[in-house]
PDB file of C-alpha atoms in Angstrom:
ATOM      1  CA  MET A  77     -49.367   1.832  52.895  1.00 79.00           C
ATOM      2  CA  ILE A  78     -46.483   1.286  51.023  1.00 84.00           C
ATOM      3  CA  ASP A  79     -43.356   1.531  53.019  1.00 90.00           C
ATOM      4  CA  THR A  80     -41.058   4.120  51.185  1.00 92.00           C
ATOM      5  CA  VAL A  81     -37.647   2.207  53.187  1.00 92.00           C
ATOM      6  CA  LYS A  82     -38.404  -1.242  51.720  1.00 93.00           C
ATOM      7  CA  VAL A  83     -38.912   0.169  48.302  1.00 94.00           C
ATOM      8  CA  THR A  84     -35.282   1.797  48.792  1.00 95.00           C
ATOM      9  CA  TYR A  85     -34.001  -1.365  49.882  1.00 95.00           C
ATOM     10  CA  PHE A  86     -35.253  -3.130  47.064  1.00 95.00           C
ATOM     11  CA  LYS A  87     -34.698  -0.476  44.398  1.00 96.00           C
ATOM     12  CA  ARG A  88     -30.611  -1.016  45.384  1.00 97.00           C
ATOM     13  CA  ALA A  89     -30.672  -4.588  45.720  1.00 98.00           C
ATOM     14  CA  ILE A  90     -31.915  -4.632  42.437  1.00 97.00           C
ATOM     15  CA  GLY A  91     -29.448  -1.914  40.997  1.00 97.00           C
ATOM     16  CA  ILE A  92     -26.491  -4.261  42.594  1.00 97.00           C
ATOM     17  CA  VAL A  93     -28.004  -7.570  41.433  1.00 97.00           C
ATOM     18  CA  CYS A  94     -28.112  -5.987  37.872  1.00 97.00           C
ATOM     19  CA  LEU A  95     -24.467  -4.515  38.016  1.00 96.00           C
ATOM     20  CA  ILE A  96     -22.891  -7.806  39.452  1.00 96.00           C
ATOM     21  CA  LEU A  97     -24.779  -9.549  36.457  1.00 96.00           C
ATOM     22  CA  ILE A  98     -23.841  -7.106  33.703  1.00 95.00           C
ATOM     23  CA  PHE A  99     -20.034  -7.372  35.296  1.00 94.00           C
ATOM     24  CA  CYS A 100     -20.302 -11.024  34.763  1.00 92.00           C
ATOM     25  CA  ILE A 101     -21.495 -10.958  30.743  1.00 93.00           C
ATOM     26  CA  GLY A 102     -18.587  -8.512  30.089  1.00 90.00           C
ATOM     27  CA  PHE A 103     -16.338 -10.974  32.088  1.00 88.00           C
ATOM     28  CA  GLY A 104     -17.541 -14.121  30.467  1.00 87.00           C
ATOM     29  CA  PHE A 105     -17.387 -11.993  26.941  1.00 85.00           C
ATOM     30  CA  GLY A 106     -13.925 -11.242  27.754  1.00 84.00           C
ATOM     31  CA  GLN A 107     -12.681 -14.554  28.799  1.00 84.00           C
ATOM     32  CA  MET A 108     -14.176 -15.578  24.973  1.00 82.00           C
ATOM     33  CA  GLY A 109     -11.756 -12.969  22.937  1.00 72.00           C
ATOM     34  CA  LYS A 110      -9.152 -14.224  25.281  1.00 67.00           C
ATOM     35  CA  ASN A 111      -9.349 -17.897  24.502  1.00 56.00           C
ATOM     36  CA  SER A 112      -9.108 -17.234  20.792  1.00 52.00           C
ATOM     37  CA  GLN A 113      -6.213 -14.750  20.871  1.00 50.00           C
ATOM     38  CA  ASP A 114      -4.514 -17.662  22.329  1.00 51.00           C
ATOM     39  CA  SER A 115      -4.635 -20.437  20.187  1.00 54.00           C
ATOM     40  CA  SER A 116      -3.618 -18.203  16.937  1.00 53.00           C
ATOM     41  CA  GLU A 117      -0.255 -17.272  18.789  1.00 56.00           C
ATOM     42  CA  THR A 118       0.054 -21.469  19.187  1.00 53.00           C
ATOM     43  CA  LYS A 119      -0.472 -22.026  15.628  1.00 56.00           C
ATOM     44  CA  VAL A 120       1.495 -19.010  14.432  1.00 52.00           C
ATOM     45  CA  SER A 121       4.664 -20.330  16.156  1.00 50.00           C
ATOM     46  CA  THR A 122       4.387 -23.867  15.297  1.00 51.00           C
ATOM     47  CA  THR A 123       4.356 -22.850  11.387  1.00 50.00           C
ATOM     48  CA  ASN A 124       7.888 -22.454  10.738  1.00 52.00           C
ATOM     49  CA  LYS A 125       9.338 -23.389   7.340  1.00 51.00           C
ATOM     50  CA  SER A 126      12.544 -24.792   6.789  1.00 48.00           C
ATOM     51  CA  ASP A 127      13.403 -23.043   3.424  1.00 53.00           C
ATOM     52  CA  ASP A 128      11.853 -19.650   4.356  1.00 56.00           C
ATOM     53  CA  LYS A 129      13.022 -16.840   2.413  1.00 67.00           C
ATOM     54  CA  ARG A 130      14.071 -14.070   4.181  1.00 78.00           C
ATOM     55  CA  LEU A 131      12.277 -10.852   2.845  1.00 79.00           C
ATOM     56  CA  ASN A 132      15.096  -8.242   1.748  1.00 84.00           C
ATOM     57  CA  GLU A 133      15.193  -4.734   0.108  1.00 86.00           C
ATOM     58  CA  SER A 134      16.844  -5.984  -3.062  1.00 85.00           C
ATOM     59  CA  LEU A 135      14.028  -8.817  -3.058  1.00 86.00           C
ATOM     60  CA  VAL A 136      11.661  -6.076  -2.300  1.00 87.00           C
ATOM     61  CA  LYS A 137      12.721  -3.788  -4.972  1.00 87.00           C
ATOM     62  CA  LYS A 138      12.795  -6.533  -7.461  1.00 87.00           C
ATOM     63  CA  PHE A 139       8.956  -7.503  -7.121  1.00 85.00           C
ATOM     64  CA  LEU A 140       8.321  -3.956  -7.189  1.00 86.00           C
ATOM     65  CA  ILE A 141       9.756  -3.606 -10.863  1.00 85.00           C
ATOM     66  CA  ALA A 142       7.913  -6.307 -11.851  1.00 84.00           C
ATOM     67  CA  TYR A 143       4.808  -5.467 -10.411  1.00 83.00           C
ATOM     68  CA  TYR A 144       4.828  -1.765 -11.701  1.00 80.00           C
ATOM     69  CA  THR A 145       6.862  -2.040 -14.586  1.00 82.00           C
ATOM     70  CA  LYS A 146       4.194  -2.595 -18.045  1.00 79.00           C
ATOM     71  CA  LYS A 147       3.407  -1.698 -21.248  1.00 78.00           C
ATOM     72  CA  ASP A 148      -0.036  -2.799 -20.619  1.00 75.00           C
ATOM     73  CA  LEU A 149      -2.680  -3.850 -17.912  1.00 73.00           C
ATOM     74  CA  GLU A 150      -2.155  -7.615 -18.133  1.00 77.00           C
ATOM     75  CA  GLU A 151       1.754  -7.724 -19.886  1.00 80.00           C
ATOM     76  CA  ASN A 152       3.459  -8.388 -16.837  1.00 82.00           C
ATOM     77  CA  ARG A 153       1.793 -11.166 -14.721  1.00 85.00           C
ATOM     78  CA  GLN A 154       4.092 -13.361 -15.437  1.00 85.00           C
ATOM     79  CA  ARG A 155       7.239 -11.614 -14.172  1.00 86.00           C
ATOM     80  CA  TYR A 156       5.299 -11.034 -10.449  1.00 85.00           C
ATOM     81  CA  LYS A 157       4.053 -14.282 -10.683  1.00 87.00           C
ATOM     82  CA  GLU A 158       7.242 -15.859  -8.983  1.00 87.00           C
ATOM     83  CA  TYR A 159       7.076 -12.666  -5.886  1.00 86.00           C
ATOM     84  CA  MET A 160       3.293 -13.820  -5.235  1.00 87.00           C
ATOM     85  CA  THR A 161       1.772 -16.639  -3.083  1.00 90.00           C
ATOM     86  CA  GLU A 162      -0.986 -18.254  -5.645  1.00 91.00           C
ATOM     87  CA  GLY A 163      -3.912 -16.840  -3.494  1.00 93.00           C
ATOM     88  CA  LEU A 164      -2.084 -13.367  -4.128  1.00 91.00           C
ATOM     89  CA  TYR A 165      -1.681 -13.585  -7.254  1.00 90.00           C
ATOM     90  CA  ASN A 166      -5.374 -14.781  -8.140  1.00 92.00           C
ATOM     91  CA  ALA A 167      -6.850 -12.059  -5.921  1.00 91.00           C
ATOM     92  CA  THR A 168      -4.623  -9.493  -8.105  1.00 88.00           C
ATOM     93  CA  ILE A 169      -5.906 -11.135 -11.505  1.00 87.00           C
ATOM     94  CA  SER A 170      -9.356 -11.103 -10.168  1.00 89.00           C
ATOM     95  CA  GLU A 171      -8.947  -7.102  -9.427  1.00 86.00           C
ATOM     96  CA  GLU A 172      -7.508  -6.597 -12.740  1.00 83.00           C
ATOM     97  CA  ASN A 173     -10.039  -8.231 -14.488  1.00 84.00           C
ATOM     98  CA  LYS A 174     -12.766  -5.713 -12.924  1.00 85.00           C
ATOM     99  CA  ALA A 175     -14.684  -3.882 -15.237  1.00 82.00           C
ATOM    100  CA  GLN A 176     -13.360  -0.433 -13.568  1.00 78.00           C
ATOM    101  CA  SER A 177      -9.716  -1.733 -14.526  1.00 75.00           C
ATOM    102  CA  GLN A 178     -10.510  -3.173 -17.525  1.00 77.00           C
ATOM    103  CA  THR A 179     -11.876   0.851 -18.011  1.00 75.00           C
ATOM    104  CA  TYR A 180      -8.818   2.353 -17.576  1.00 71.00           C
ATOM    105  CA  LYS A 181      -6.979  -0.364 -19.515  1.00 73.00           C
ATOM    106  CA  GLY A 182      -5.805   1.642 -22.486  1.00 70.00           C
ATOM    107  CA  TYR A 183      -4.857   4.534 -20.547  1.00 70.00           C
ATOM    108  CA  ILE A 184      -2.286   2.450 -18.828  1.00 65.00           C
ATOM    109  CA  ILE A 185       0.834   2.290 -21.248  1.00 66.00           C
ATOM    110  CA  ASN A 186       4.584   2.379 -20.501  1.00 67.00           C
ATOM    111  CA  TYR A 187       4.256   2.494 -17.154  1.00 68.00           C
ATOM    112  CA  ALA A 188       7.295   2.103 -15.364  1.00 73.00           C
ATOM    113  CA  PHE A 189       8.375   1.969 -11.854  1.00 74.00           C
ATOM    114  CA  GLU A 190      11.040   5.041 -10.886  1.00 74.00           C
ATOM    115  CA  SER A 191      11.839   4.727  -7.129  1.00 75.00           C
ATOM    116  CA  ALA A 192      10.675   3.212  -3.840  1.00 68.00           C
TER     117      ALA A 192
END
């Protein structure tokens, strides 16, 4: 016949082995995420520019005025270009060129920035 005592010991042993295996897999995934975070922190600390422009309230207000004050949809691009990086500027232009923005092009007339 079947020895029930041995079966219960076997079930417990298999359960303990499964728990240890799950713990090891979880620990391994946790270590993988930790290594990638450490390397990105190192990159951030080593990329300091010598002529770093500080962001202040007046610069932000100038950007907001240049970005939001417009007579038509594409009219103010040259005014806010100097405040953006090249990638952000290209993304903003591609957003303005989407069909949804072009649909409301005639409705955005004499739009002015009021306050922040």
